[in-house]
Amino acid sequence: MTTRTTRTAVTFTSPFFIGGLEDPLPAGAYDVDTDEELIEGLSFLAYRRVQTVLYVPGEPGQTFVMRMVTVDPGELDAALEHDRFENEAAEQGDAESARATTMNAA
């Protein structure tokens, strides 16, 4: 089978949970590898996702520098969407607070 790996980076603005891990991961940038294999026998190129891996940096004092955590891509997308929603809500709350402060000062 022919396989390919695509590396992308994702950024979380808040701590987040991802399946298989007990503790939340800190906000920050994370590398993600997606492995796909070629579906043979078709008249066009098509790939099937076989694995998605999130690279989690080790914390000071841990025995590992980096660990690879296999994740469900749908769960990763949901965590990113939740992070975006929380960030937008916080920004909206900050803007409303600033408007209220400006109106009270006037």
Short mmCIF file of C-alpha atoms in Angstrom, two decimals:
data_model
loop_
_atom_site.label_atom_id
_atom_site.label_comp_id
_atom_site.label_asym_id
_atom_site.label_seq_id
_atom_site.Cartn_x
_atom_site.Cartn_y
_atom_site.Cartn_z
CA MET A 1 0.00 0.00 0.00
CA THR A 2 1.14 3.51 -0.75
CA THR A 3 0.84 5.82 2.22
CA ARG A 4 1.30 9.52 2.73
CA THR A 5 1.63 11.64 5.84
CA THR A 6 0.46 15.23 6.08
CA ARG A 7 1.70 17.42 8.93
CA THR A 8 -0.36 20.39 10.05
CA ALA A 9 -0.24 22.66 13.07
CA VAL A 10 -3.19 23.50 15.29
CA THR A 11 -3.33 26.19 17.96
CA PHE A 12 -5.45 26.20 21.08
CA THR A 13 -5.99 29.44 23.01
CA SER A 14 -7.27 27.63 26.12
CA PRO A 15 -6.44 24.34 27.84
CA PHE A 16 -8.33 21.46 26.24
CA PHE A 17 -9.21 17.80 26.72
CA ILE A 18 -8.62 15.12 24.13
CA GLY A 19 -9.59 11.45 24.35
CA GLY A 20 -7.28 9.04 26.06
CA LEU A 21 -5.65 11.68 28.26
CA GLU A 22 -6.67 12.21 31.86
CA ASP A 23 -5.49 15.79 32.26
CA PRO A 24 -6.17 18.79 30.04
CA LEU A 25 -3.43 19.85 27.66
CA PRO A 26 -2.19 23.43 27.92
CA ALA A 27 -3.01 26.11 25.37
CA GLY A 28 -0.47 26.37 22.58
CA ALA A 29 0.54 25.11 19.16
CA TYR A 30 0.59 21.39 18.42
CA ASP A 31 1.76 19.41 15.40
CA VAL A 32 -0.66 16.86 13.94
CA ASP A 33 0.25 14.08 11.51
CA THR A 34 -2.43 12.45 9.40
CA ASP A 35 -1.51 9.14 7.77
CA GLU A 36 -3.51 8.08 4.73
CA GLU A 37 -3.26 5.08 2.45
CA LEU A 38 -4.02 4.97 -1.24
CA ILE A 39 -7.20 3.13 -2.14
CA GLU A 40 -6.08 0.94 -5.02
CA GLY A 41 -8.18 -0.26 -7.91
CA LEU A 42 -10.02 2.99 -8.56
CA SER A 43 -9.85 4.99 -11.77
CA PHE A 44 -8.93 8.10 -9.74
CA LEU A 45 -6.67 8.84 -6.79
CA ALA A 46 -8.34 8.48 -3.41
CA TYR A 47 -6.89 8.11 0.06
CA ARG A 48 -8.32 6.70 3.29
CA ARG A 49 -7.30 8.16 6.64
CA VAL A 50 -5.74 5.48 8.80
CA GLN A 51 -4.33 7.44 11.73
CA THR A 52 -4.17 10.92 13.22
CA VAL A 53 -1.43 11.68 15.74
CA LEU A 54 -1.12 14.71 18.03
CA TYR A 55 2.40 15.53 19.24
CA VAL A 56 2.30 16.48 22.92
CA PRO A 57 5.43 18.06 24.41
CA GLY A 58 6.62 16.71 27.73
CA GLU A 59 6.61 18.84 30.83
CA PRO A 60 9.78 19.66 32.76
CA GLY A 61 10.74 16.73 34.95
CA GLN A 62 8.98 14.11 32.81
CA THR A 63 10.93 11.25 31.31
CA PHE A 64 9.84 12.03 27.75
CA VAL A 65 10.50 15.08 25.60
CA MET A 66 7.59 14.48 23.24
CA ARG A 67 4.86 11.89 23.05
CA MET A 68 2.63 10.90 20.18
CA VAL A 69 -1.05 10.51 21.03
CA THR A 70 -3.36 8.84 18.52
CA VAL A 71 -6.55 10.90 18.38
CA ASP A 72 -9.91 10.72 16.69
CA PRO A 73 -9.88 13.44 13.99
CA GLY A 74 -13.52 14.29 14.71
CA GLU A 75 -12.73 14.77 18.38
CA LEU A 76 -9.76 16.99 17.50
CA ASP A 77 -11.98 19.09 15.21
CA ALA A 78 -14.61 19.36 17.97
CA ALA A 79 -11.97 20.48 20.50
CA LEU A 80 -10.71 23.13 18.06
CA GLU A 81 -14.27 24.35 17.40
CA HIS A 82 -14.97 24.53 21.14
CA ASP A 83 -11.76 26.51 21.63
CA ARG A 84 -12.73 28.95 18.84
CA PHE A 85 -16.21 29.37 20.32
CA GLU A 86 -14.81 30.09 23.80
CA ASN A 87 -12.28 32.56 22.37
CA GLU A 88 -14.95 34.40 20.34
CA ALA A 89 -17.27 34.54 23.37
CA ALA A 90 -14.46 35.94 25.52
CA GLU A 91 -13.61 38.56 22.89
CA GLN A 92 -17.27 39.52 22.58
CA GLY A 93 -17.53 39.80 26.36
CA ASP A 94 -14.43 42.01 26.45
CA ALA A 95 -15.87 44.26 23.73
CA GLU A 96 -19.20 44.60 25.55
CA SER A 97 -17.37 45.36 28.79
CA ALA A 98 -15.32 48.05 27.05
CA ARG A 99 -18.47 49.60 25.55
CA ALA A 100 -20.18 49.64 28.95
CA THR A 101 -17.13 51.28 30.52
CA THR A 102 -17.03 53.91 27.77
CA MET A 103 -20.76 54.62 28.14
CA ASN A 104 -20.47 54.94 31.93
CA ALA A 105 -17.51 57.30 31.60
CA ALA A 106 -19.45 59.61 29.22
#
